[in-house]
Coordinates of C-alpha atoms in Angstrom, one line a residue:
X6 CA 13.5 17.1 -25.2
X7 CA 14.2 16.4 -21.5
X8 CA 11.7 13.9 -19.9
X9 CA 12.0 11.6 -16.8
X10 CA 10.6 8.2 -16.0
X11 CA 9.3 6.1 -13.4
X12 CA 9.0 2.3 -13.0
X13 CA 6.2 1.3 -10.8
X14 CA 6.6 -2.3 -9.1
X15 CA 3.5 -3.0 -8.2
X16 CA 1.7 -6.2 -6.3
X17 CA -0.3 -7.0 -10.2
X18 CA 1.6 -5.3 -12.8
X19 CA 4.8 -3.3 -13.8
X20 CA 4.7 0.2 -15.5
X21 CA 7.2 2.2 -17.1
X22 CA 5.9 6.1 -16.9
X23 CA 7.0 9.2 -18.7
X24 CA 6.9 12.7 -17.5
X25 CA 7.8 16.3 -19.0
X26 CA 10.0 17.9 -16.6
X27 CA 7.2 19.9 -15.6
X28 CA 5.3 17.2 -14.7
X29 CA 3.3 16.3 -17.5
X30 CA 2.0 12.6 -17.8
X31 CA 3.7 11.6 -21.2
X32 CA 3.0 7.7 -21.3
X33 CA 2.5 4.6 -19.8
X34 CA 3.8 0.6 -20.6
X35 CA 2.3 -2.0 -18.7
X36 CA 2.6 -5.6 -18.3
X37 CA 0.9 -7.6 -16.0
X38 CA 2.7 -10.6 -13.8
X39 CA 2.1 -13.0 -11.5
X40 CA 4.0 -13.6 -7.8
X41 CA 3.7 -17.5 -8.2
X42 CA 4.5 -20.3 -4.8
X43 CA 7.5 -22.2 -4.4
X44 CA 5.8 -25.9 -5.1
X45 CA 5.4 -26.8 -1.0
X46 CA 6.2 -23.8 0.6
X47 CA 2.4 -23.0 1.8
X48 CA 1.6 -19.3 2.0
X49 CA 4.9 -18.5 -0.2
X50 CA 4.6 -15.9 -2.7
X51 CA 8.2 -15.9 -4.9
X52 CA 9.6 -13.2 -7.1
X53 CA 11.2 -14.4 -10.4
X54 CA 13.5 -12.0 -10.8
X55 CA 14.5 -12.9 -14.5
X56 CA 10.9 -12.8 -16.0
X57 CA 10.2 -10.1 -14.0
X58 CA 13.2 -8.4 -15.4
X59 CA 12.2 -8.8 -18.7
X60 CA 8.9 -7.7 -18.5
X61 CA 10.4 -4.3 -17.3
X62 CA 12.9 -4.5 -20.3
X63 CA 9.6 -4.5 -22.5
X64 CA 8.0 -1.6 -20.6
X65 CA 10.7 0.7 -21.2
X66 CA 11.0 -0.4 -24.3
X67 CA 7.5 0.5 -25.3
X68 CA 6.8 3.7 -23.3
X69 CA 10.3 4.9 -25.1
X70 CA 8.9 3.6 -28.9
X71 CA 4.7 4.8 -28.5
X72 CA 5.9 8.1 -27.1
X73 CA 8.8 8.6 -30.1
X74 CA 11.3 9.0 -27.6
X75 CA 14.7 8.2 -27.6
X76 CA 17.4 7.2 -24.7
X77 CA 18.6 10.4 -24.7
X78 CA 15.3 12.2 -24.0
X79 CA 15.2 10.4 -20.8
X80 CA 17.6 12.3 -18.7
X81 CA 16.7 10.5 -15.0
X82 CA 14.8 7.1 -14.0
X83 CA 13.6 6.2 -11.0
X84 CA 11.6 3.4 -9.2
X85 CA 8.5 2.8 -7.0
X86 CA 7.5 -1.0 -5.7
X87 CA 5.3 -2.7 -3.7
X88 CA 6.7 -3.1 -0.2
X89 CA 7.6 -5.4 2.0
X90 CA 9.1 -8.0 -0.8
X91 CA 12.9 -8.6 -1.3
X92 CA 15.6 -9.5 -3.1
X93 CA 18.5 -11.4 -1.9
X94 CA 22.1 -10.5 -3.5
X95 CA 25.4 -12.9 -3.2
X96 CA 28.4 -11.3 -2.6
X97 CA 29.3 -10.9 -7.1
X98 CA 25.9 -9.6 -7.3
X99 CA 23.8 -12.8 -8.1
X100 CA 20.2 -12.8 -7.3
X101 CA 19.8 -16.2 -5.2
X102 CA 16.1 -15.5 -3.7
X103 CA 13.2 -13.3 -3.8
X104 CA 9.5 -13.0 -2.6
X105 CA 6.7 -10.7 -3.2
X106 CA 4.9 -8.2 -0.8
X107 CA 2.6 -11.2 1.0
X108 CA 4.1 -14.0 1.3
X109 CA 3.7 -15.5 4.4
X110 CA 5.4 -18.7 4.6
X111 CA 7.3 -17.3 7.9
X112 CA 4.3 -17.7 10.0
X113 CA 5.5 -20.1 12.5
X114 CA 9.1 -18.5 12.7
X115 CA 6.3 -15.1 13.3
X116 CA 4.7 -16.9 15.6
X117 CA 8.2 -18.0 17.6
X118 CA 9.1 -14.3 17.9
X119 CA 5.9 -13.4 19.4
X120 CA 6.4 -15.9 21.8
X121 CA 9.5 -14.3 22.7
X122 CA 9.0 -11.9 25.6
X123 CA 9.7 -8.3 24.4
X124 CA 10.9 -8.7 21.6
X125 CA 7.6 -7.3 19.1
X126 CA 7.5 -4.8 21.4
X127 CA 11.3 -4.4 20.9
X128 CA 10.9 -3.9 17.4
X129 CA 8.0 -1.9 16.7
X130 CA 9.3 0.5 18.9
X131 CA 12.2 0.8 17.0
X132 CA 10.8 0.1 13.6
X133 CA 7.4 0.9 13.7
X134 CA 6.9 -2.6 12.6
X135 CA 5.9 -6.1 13.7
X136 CA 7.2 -9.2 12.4
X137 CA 3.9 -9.9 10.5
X138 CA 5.4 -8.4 7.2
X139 CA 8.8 -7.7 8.0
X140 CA 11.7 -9.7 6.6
X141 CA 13.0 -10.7 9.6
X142 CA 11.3 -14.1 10.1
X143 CA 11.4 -14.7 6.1
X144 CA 15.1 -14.7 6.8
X145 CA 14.8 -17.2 9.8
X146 CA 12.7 -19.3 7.7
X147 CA 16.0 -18.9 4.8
X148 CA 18.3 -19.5 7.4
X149 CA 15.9 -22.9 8.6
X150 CA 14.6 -24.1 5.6
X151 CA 17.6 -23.1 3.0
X152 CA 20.9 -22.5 4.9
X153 CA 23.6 -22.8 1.8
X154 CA 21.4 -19.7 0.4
X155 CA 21.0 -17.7 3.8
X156 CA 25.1 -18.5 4.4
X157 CA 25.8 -16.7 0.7
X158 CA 23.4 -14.1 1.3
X159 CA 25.4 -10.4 1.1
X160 CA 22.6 -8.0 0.9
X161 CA 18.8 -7.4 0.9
X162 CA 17.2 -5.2 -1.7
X163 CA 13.6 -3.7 -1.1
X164 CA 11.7 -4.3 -4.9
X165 CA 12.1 -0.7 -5.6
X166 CA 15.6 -0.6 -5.0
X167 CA 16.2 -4.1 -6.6
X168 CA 14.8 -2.3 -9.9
X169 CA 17.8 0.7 -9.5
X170 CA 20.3 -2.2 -9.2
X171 CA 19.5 -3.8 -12.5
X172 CA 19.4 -0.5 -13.8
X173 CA 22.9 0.5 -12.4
X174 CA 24.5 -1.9 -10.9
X175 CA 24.4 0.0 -7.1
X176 CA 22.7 -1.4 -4.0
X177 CA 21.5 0.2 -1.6
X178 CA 18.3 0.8 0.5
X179 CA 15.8 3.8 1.1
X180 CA 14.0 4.7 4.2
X181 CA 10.1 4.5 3.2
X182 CA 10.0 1.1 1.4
X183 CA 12.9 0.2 3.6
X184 CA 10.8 0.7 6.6
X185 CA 9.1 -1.8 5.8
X186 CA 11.7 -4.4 6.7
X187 CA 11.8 -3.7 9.8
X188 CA 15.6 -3.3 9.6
X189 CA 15.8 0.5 9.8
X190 CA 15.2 2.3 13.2
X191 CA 12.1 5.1 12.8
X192 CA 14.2 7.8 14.6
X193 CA 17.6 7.8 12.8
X194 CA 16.2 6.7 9.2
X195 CA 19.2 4.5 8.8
X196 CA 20.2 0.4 9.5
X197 CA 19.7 -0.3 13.2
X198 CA 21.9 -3.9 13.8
X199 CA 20.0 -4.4 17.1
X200 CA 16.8 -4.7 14.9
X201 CA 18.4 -8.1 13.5
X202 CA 20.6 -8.9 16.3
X203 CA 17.5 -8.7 19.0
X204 CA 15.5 -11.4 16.0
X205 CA 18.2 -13.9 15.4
X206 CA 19.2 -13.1 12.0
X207 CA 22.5 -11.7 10.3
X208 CA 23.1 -7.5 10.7
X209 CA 25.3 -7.1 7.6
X210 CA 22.7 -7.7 4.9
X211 CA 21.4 -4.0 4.9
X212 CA 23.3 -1.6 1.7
X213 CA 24.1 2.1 2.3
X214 CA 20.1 3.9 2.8
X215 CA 20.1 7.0 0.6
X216 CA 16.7 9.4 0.7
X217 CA 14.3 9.6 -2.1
X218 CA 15.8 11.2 -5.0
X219 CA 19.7 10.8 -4.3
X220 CA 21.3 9.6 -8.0
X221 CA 23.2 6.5 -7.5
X222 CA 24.7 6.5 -11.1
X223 CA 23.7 6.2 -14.3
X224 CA 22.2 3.4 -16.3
X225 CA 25.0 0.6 -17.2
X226 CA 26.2 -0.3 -20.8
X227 CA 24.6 -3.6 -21.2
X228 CA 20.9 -2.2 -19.6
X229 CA 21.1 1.0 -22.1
X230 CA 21.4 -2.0 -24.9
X231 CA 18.8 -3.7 -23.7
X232 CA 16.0 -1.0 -22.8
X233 CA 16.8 1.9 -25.2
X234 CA 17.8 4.1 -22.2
X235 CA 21.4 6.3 -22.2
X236 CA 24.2 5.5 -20.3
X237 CA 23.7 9.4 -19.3
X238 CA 20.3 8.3 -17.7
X239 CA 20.8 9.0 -13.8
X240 CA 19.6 6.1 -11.3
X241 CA 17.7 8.4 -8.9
X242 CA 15.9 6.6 -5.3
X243 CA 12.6 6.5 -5.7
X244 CA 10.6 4.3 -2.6
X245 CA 7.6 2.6 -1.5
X246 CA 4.6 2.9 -3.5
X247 CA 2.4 4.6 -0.9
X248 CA 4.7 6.9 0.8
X249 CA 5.4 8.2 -3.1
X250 CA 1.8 8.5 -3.5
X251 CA 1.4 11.1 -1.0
X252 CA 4.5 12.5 -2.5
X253 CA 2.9 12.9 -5.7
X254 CA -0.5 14.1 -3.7
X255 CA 2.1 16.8 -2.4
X256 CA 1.3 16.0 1.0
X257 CA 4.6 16.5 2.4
X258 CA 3.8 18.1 5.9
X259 CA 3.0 17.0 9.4
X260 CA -0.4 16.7 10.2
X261 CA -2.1 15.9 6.4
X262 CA -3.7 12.9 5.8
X263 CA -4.5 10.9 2.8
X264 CA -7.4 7.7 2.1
X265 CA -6.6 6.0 -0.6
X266 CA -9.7 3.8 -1.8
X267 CA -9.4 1.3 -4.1
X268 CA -9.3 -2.6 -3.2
X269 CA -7.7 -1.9 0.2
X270 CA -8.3 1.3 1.7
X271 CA -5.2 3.3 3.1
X272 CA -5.1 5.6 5.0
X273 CA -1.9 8.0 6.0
X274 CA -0.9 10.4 8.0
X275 CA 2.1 12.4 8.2
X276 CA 3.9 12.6 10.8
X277 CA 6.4 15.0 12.1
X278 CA 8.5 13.0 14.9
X279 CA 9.2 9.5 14.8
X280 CA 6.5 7.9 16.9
X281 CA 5.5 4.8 17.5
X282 CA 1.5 3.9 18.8
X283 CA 1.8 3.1 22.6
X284 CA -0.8 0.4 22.0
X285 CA 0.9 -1.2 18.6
X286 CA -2.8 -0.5 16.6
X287 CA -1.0 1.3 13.7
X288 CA 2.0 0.7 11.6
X289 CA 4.7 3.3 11.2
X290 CA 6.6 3.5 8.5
X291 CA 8.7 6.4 6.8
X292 CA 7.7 8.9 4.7
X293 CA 9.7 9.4 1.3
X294 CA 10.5 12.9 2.3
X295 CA 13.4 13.3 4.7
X296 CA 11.8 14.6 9.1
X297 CA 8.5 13.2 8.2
X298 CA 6.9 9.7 9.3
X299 CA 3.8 8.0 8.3
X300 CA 1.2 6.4 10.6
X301 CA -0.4 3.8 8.3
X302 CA -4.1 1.7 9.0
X303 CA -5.6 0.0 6.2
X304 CA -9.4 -1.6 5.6
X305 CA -9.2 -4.8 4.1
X306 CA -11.0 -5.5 0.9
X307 CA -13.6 -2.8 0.8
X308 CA -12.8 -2.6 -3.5
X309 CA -13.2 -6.4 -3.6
X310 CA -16.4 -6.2 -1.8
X311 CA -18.5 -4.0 -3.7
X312 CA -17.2 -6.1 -6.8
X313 CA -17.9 -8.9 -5.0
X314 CA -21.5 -8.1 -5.0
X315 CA -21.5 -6.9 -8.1
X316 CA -20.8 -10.4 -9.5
X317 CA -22.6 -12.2 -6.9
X318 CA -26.0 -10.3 -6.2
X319 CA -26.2 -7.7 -8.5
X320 CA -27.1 -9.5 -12.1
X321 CA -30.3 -7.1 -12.5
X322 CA -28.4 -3.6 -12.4
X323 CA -25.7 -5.4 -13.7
X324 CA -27.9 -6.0 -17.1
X325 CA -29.0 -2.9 -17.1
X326 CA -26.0 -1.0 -17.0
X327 CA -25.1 -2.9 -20.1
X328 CA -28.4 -1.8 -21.5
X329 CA -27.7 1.9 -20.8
X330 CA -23.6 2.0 -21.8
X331 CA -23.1 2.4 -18.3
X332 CA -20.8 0.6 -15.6
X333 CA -22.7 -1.4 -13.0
X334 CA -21.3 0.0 -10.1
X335 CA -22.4 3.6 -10.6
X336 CA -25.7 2.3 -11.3
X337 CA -25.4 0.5 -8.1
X338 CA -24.0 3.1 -6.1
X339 CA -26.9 5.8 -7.6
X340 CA -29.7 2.8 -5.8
X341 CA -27.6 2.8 -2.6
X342 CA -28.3 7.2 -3.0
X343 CA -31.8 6.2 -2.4
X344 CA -31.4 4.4 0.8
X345 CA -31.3 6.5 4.0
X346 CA -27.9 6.7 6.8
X347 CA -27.3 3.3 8.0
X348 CA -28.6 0.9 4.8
X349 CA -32.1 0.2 6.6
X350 CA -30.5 -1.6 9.5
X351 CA -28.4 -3.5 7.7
X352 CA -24.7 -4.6 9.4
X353 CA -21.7 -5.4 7.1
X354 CA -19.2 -7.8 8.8
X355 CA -15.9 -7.4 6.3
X356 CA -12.8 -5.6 7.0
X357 CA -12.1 -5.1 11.1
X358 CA -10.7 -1.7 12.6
X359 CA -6.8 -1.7 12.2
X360 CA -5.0 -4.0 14.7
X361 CA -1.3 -4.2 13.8
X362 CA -0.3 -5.9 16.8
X363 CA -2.8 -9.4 16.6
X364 CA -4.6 -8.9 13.1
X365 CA -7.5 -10.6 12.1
X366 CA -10.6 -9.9 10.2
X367 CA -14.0 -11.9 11.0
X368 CA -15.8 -14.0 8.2
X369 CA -17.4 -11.6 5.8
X370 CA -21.4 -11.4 5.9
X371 CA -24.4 -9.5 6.1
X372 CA -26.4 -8.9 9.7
X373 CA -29.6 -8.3 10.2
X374 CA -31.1 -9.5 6.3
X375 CA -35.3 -9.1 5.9
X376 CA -36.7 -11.2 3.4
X377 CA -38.9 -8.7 1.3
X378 CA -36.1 -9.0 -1.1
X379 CA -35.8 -7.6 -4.4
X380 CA -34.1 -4.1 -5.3
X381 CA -34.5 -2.0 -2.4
X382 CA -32.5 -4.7 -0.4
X383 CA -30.1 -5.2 -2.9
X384 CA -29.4 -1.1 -2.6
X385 CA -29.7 -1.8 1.1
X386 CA -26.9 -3.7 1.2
X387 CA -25.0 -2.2 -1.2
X388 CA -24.7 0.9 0.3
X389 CA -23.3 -0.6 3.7
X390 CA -20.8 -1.6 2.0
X391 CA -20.3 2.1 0.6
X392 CA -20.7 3.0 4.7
X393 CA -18.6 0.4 6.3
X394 CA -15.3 1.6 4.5
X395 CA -15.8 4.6 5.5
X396 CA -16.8 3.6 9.3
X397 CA -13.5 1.5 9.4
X398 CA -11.1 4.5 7.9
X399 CA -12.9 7.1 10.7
X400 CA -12.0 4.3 13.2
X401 CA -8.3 4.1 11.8
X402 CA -8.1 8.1 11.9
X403 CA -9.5 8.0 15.3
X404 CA -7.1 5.1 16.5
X405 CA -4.0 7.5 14.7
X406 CA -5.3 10.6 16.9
X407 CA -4.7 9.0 20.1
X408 CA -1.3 9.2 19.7
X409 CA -0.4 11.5 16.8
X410 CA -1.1 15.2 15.7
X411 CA -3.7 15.0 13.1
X412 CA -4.5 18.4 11.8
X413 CA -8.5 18.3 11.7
X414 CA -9.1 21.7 9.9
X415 CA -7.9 20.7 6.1
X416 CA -9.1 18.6 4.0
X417 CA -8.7 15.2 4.1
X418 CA -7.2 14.0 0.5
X419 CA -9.2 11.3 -0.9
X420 CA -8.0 9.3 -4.1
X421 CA -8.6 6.2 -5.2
X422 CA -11.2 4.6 -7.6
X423 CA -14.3 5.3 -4.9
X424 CA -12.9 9.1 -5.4
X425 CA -14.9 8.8 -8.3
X426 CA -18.2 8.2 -7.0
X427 CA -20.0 10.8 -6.1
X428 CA -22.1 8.8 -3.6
X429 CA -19.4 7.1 -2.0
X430 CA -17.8 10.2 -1.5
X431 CA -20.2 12.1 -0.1
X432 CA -21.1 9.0 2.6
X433 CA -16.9 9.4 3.1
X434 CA -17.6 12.8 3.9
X435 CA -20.1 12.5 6.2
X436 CA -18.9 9.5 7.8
X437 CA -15.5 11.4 8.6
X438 CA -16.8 14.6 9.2
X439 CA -14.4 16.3 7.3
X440 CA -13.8 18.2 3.5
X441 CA -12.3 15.9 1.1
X442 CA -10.0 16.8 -1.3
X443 CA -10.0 14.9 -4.8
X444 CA -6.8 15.3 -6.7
X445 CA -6.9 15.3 -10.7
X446 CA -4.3 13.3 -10.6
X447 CA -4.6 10.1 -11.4
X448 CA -1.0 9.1 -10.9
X449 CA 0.2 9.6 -7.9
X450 CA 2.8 6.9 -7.0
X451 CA 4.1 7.5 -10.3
X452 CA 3.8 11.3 -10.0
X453 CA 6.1 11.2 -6.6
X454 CA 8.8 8.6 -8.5
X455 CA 8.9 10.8 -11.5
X456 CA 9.5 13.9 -8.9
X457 CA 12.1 12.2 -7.1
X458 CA 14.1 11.6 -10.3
X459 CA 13.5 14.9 -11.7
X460 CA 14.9 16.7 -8.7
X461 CA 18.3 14.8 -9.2
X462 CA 18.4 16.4 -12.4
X463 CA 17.5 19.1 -12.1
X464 CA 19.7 20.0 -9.0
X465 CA 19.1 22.1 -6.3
X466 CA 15.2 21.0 -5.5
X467 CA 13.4 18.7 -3.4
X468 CA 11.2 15.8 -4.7
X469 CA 8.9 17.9 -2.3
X470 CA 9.1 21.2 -3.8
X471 CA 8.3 19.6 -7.5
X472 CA 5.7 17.5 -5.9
X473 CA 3.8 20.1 -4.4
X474 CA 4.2 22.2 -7.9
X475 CA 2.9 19.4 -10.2
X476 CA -0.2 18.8 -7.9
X477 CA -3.6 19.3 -9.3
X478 CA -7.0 19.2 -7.7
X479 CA -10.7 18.1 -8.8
X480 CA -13.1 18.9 -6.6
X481 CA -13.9 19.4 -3.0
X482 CA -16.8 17.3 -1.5
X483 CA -18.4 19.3 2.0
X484 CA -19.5 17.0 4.7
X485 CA -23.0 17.3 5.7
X486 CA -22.9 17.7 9.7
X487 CA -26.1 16.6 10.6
X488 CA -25.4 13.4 8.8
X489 CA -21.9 13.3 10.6
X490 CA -24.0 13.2 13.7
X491 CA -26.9 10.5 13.0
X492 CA -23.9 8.2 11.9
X493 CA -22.6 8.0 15.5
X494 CA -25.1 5.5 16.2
X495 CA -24.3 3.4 12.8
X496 CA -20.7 3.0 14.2
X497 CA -21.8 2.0 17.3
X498 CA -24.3 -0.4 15.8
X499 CA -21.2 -2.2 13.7
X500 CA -18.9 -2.4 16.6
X501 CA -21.1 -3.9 18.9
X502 CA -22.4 -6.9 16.1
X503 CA -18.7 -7.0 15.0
X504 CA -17.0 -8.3 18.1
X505 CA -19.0 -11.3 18.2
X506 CA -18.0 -12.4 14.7
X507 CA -14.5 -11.6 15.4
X508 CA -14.6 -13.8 18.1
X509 CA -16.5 -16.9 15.9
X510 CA -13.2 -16.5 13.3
X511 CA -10.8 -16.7 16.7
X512 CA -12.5 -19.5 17.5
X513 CA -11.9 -21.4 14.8
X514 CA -16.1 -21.6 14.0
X515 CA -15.8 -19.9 10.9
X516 CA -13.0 -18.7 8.3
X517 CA -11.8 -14.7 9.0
X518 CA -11.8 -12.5 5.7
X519 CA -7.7 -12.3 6.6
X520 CA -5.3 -13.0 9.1
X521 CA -2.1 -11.9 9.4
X522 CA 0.8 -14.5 10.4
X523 CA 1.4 -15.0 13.5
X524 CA -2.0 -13.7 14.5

C-alpha cells in the first residue's frame, strides 16, 4: 500500500496524519504540548526541542500502529508548523535555542527598530512584514541578552522545516512559513541579506529556500529506528500552516480568498504579484505555491469570545443543552437567530480592524447594555458577537481591496469551526455580501502538507494540481442582499463607539484585548 503523511506543528498540539495517495484521510496521532517561558524572560514563549521531538516520535509512532501500517507503506513525509517560531542550529547541527510562534520578549529591541527612521518601512516593503513577529529583533535580543549563543549560531530553521531536519538531517528554509521571518524578500522568494543587514543582525543564518514539495532526502537511519518510518521515506517541504490550508482548500489562484474561523479569524487572499499595502494595514506573506502571494488580516479572538460567554453568561442554555444532548453554543447561536440585524443595539468592543503597522485591540466589553435582562439579552449579545467577526473580516477584505485584486464574483471559502453554524454563517454571508463556500474538508493544513509530499512521489505534479483534485465541498450559503444593505449602518455604528475605546487602551485607562510588541 502507498500512503503519505503529514506532521502538523501547531501553536497547541502536534499531529502525525495519513493519506491514501488519492487523498483519503487515513489517520490521525495527536499529542498536546505546551510552549513554556524561560524563568525571567517576560513575554518569552520557548520551544523545547527534545520533548517536543519526542512527542512527534510518539505520533508517528501511533498513526503508523492504529492504522496497521508499516514504514514502508509510507512512501513521502512532509511537515506543516505554526509560523513565525524558530530554531537555532550550531555549525555540527546542535539545537542551541528555540521559541514558539508568540513570544514576545523582543519588544523593546521592536520598539528600537521602530524608532529607527525607515527602516519598518524598509522591511515590509521588502518582506511584507514588520518586526512585530519577525525574527529579526528576537535575534537582537540573542545577540543582547545571550551573545556566546548568538556567536555559535549557523542557521535558523522555521518549525516546519526544523521538523524535516530531524527527519533528515537537511536544513533549509521555504518561502511561506519563511516569510514569516522577515528574512526572505516578497518579490524573489529567496534570502534577501539587506533584510538583516538594514536590522543589525548576522545575514548568513538563512539555509538554501526550496518551494513546497521539493524532497530533501529521505528519512535517516537512526529516525527510521526511532519512528517506524523507512529509510526510503522522502523528506518533502511542506510550509506554514495557513498558506497550506488554502493549499488544501485548493485555492491556488490570484484573486480567491479564504476566512478561516475558529479562535482567530483569518482571512487570505491570494495574490498574484508580490505586493506590499502602501499603508502597511495588512501582512504579506507567501503563498505555498510558487507566483502566488498572500495578503493576510486576522480578527482577534472572536472563538474565544463566544466561549467566553458561554462560560461566563450563558449557565441557563448552557444547562439546557446538557438536558437536550446538545452543545451549548448551537443552542446559543439558534437564540441569537431570533434577534433581528444589529443584536437590538447592542455594540461589541473585542477584536479591532487589522492594523499591521501599530496593532492594538481595545479592552473587550459590551456598549450600550439595558437592564430588562434575562434571555432575550443574553441572545442580544450573543449574537453581536456572531456579527462583529464578521464586521471585522469585511473590514479586513475591504482594507485588502485597496490595494490588491480581489475577485468579488466567487465565493468566498469559509472554514473553520463557525463553518458549522448555520447562523453564523448565514450573518457571515450577509455581513460580506458574498456566497460562501464550505469545504467538507476538515483538514485542510494537513490536506495541503500531505499534497506537497505526495507530489514528490509521485513525480511530475504540482502540490497544486493534487490539491485542487482532493478538494471537496459541503454546501453553499447565499447572502441575503437586503440584509447586506441594512448592515451598513451596524458597521458604522461599531466603528464610531470603537475608536473611543481604542483610544482609553492607548491611553493606558484600561487593558487592550492584545497588543502587539512594539505597538
Amino acid at each position: 500500500m502507498s500512503h503519505v503523511m503529514a506532521i502538523d506543528a501547531g501553536t497547541g498540539s502536534i499531529r502525525a496524519v495519513i493519506f491514501t495517495l488519492d487523498g483519503q484521510l487515513v489517520n490521525i496521532a495527536q499529542r498536546s504540548w505546551e510552549h513554556l517561558p524561560e524563568p525571567g524572560v517576560p513575554g518569552s514563549m520557548g520551544f523545547t526541542t527534545e520533548t517536543n521531538y519526542a512527542l512527534m516520535v510518539e505520533c508517528i509512532q501511533e498513526a503508523l500502529t492504529t492504522s496497521g501500517l508499516n514504514g514502508t507503506d509510507i512512501k513521502a513525509v512532509s511537515a506543516s508548523a505554526m509560523r513565525e517560531g524558530f530554531v537555532v542550529l550550531d555549525e555540527q547541527g546542535n539545537e542551541i535555542w528555540a521559541c514558539a510562534n508568540v513570544d514576545s520578549r523582543a519588544t523593546r529591541q521592536v520598539e528600537e527598530l521602530f524608532a529607527q527612521e525607515g527602516v519598518v518601512q524598509d522591511v515590509y516593503e521588502r518582506s511584507g512584514q514588520t518586526p512585530a513577529l519577525a525574527a529579526q529583533p528576537r535575534l537582537l535580543w540573542l545577540k543582547e541578552h545571550k551573545p556566546e549563543i548568538y556567536a555559535r549560531a549557523a542557521t535558523i530553521l522555521m518549525l516546519s522545516e526544523w521538523v524535516l531536519y530531524r527527519l533528515s538531517g537537511v536544513r533549509a528554509m521555504e518561502p511561506s512559513n519563511g516569510s514569516t521571518s522577515g528574512m526572505l524578500s516578497l518579490e524573489t522568494r529567496d534570502v534577501d541579506v539587506h533584510l538583516a543587514q538594514r536590522t543589525g543582525v548576522r545575514d548568513d543564518l538563512i539555509p538554501p529556500v526550496c518551494e513546497p514539495g521539493t524532497a530533501l532526502g529521505t528519512v535517516r537511519a537512526d529516525v527510521a529506528e526511532e519512528t517506524g518510518l523507512s529509510t526510503a521515506t522522502l523528506v518533502v517541504v511542506g510550509g506554514g500552516d495557513a498558506q497550506l490550508a488554502a493549499l488544501g482548500l485548493g485555492l491556488v489562484n490570484a484573486g480567491e480568498v479564504l476566512l478561516t474561523a475558529g479562535t482567530f479569524w483569518q482571512l487570505n487572499v491570494n495574490l498574484g504579484v508580490p505586493k506590499a499595502d502602501p499603508n502597511m494595514k495588512i501582512r504579506v506573506n507567501m503563498a505555498a505555491v510558487p507566483g502566488l502571494w498572500q495578503a493576510e488580516a486576522i480578527a482577534f479572538h472572536p472563538g474565544t469570545a463566544v466561549r467566553w460567554f458561554r462560560d461566563t453568561f450563558a449557565a441557563e442554555e448552557v444547562r439546557q443543552a446538557h438536558e437536550q444532548g446538545r452543545n451549548p453554543l448551537d443552542v446559543l447561536s439558534e437564540a441569537a437567530g431570533t434577534v433581528g440585524i444589529g443584536s437590538d443595539g447592542v455594540i461589541p468592543i473585542f477584536s479591532d480592524v487589522m492594523n499591521y503597522d501599530r496593532w492594538t485591540h481595545a479592552s473587550p466589553s459590551f456598549l450600550n447594555l439595558n437592564l430588562d435582562g434575562g434571555p432575550r439579552l443574553r441572545a442580544a449579545m450573543f449574537r453581536s458577537l456572531l456579527e462583529n467577526a464578521a464586521i471585522v473580516s469585511d473590514a479586513n477584505l475591504a482594507l485588502v481591496s485597496t490595494f490588491a485584486d480581489v475577485n468579488p464574483d466567487i465565493p468566498v471559502t469559509f472554514a473553520g469551526g463557525a463553518a458549522n453554524s448555520p447562523v453564523w454563517s448565514q450573518i457571515t454571508a450577509d455581513v460580506l455580501g458574498r456566497e460562501l463556500r464550505i469545504p467538507a474538508v476538515t483538514e485542510a493544513t494537513a490536506q495541503g502538507t500531505a499534497a506537497c509530499a505526495a507530489s514528490a512521489f509521485l513525480g511530475g505534479v504540482t502540490p497544486a494540481h493534487l490539491a485542487a483534485q482532493w478538494v471537496q465541498w459541503s454546501h453553499t450559503v447565499q447572502p441575503d442582499l437586503n440584509a447586506h444593505h441594512e448592515y451598513q449602518e451596524v458597521k458604522d455604528r461599531w466603528r464610531t463607539a470603537y475608536a473611543p475605546q481604542l483610544e482609553l487602551a492607548h491611553a493606558g485607562i484600561v487593558a487592550p484585548l492584545w497588543r502587539a510588541p512594539g505597538a
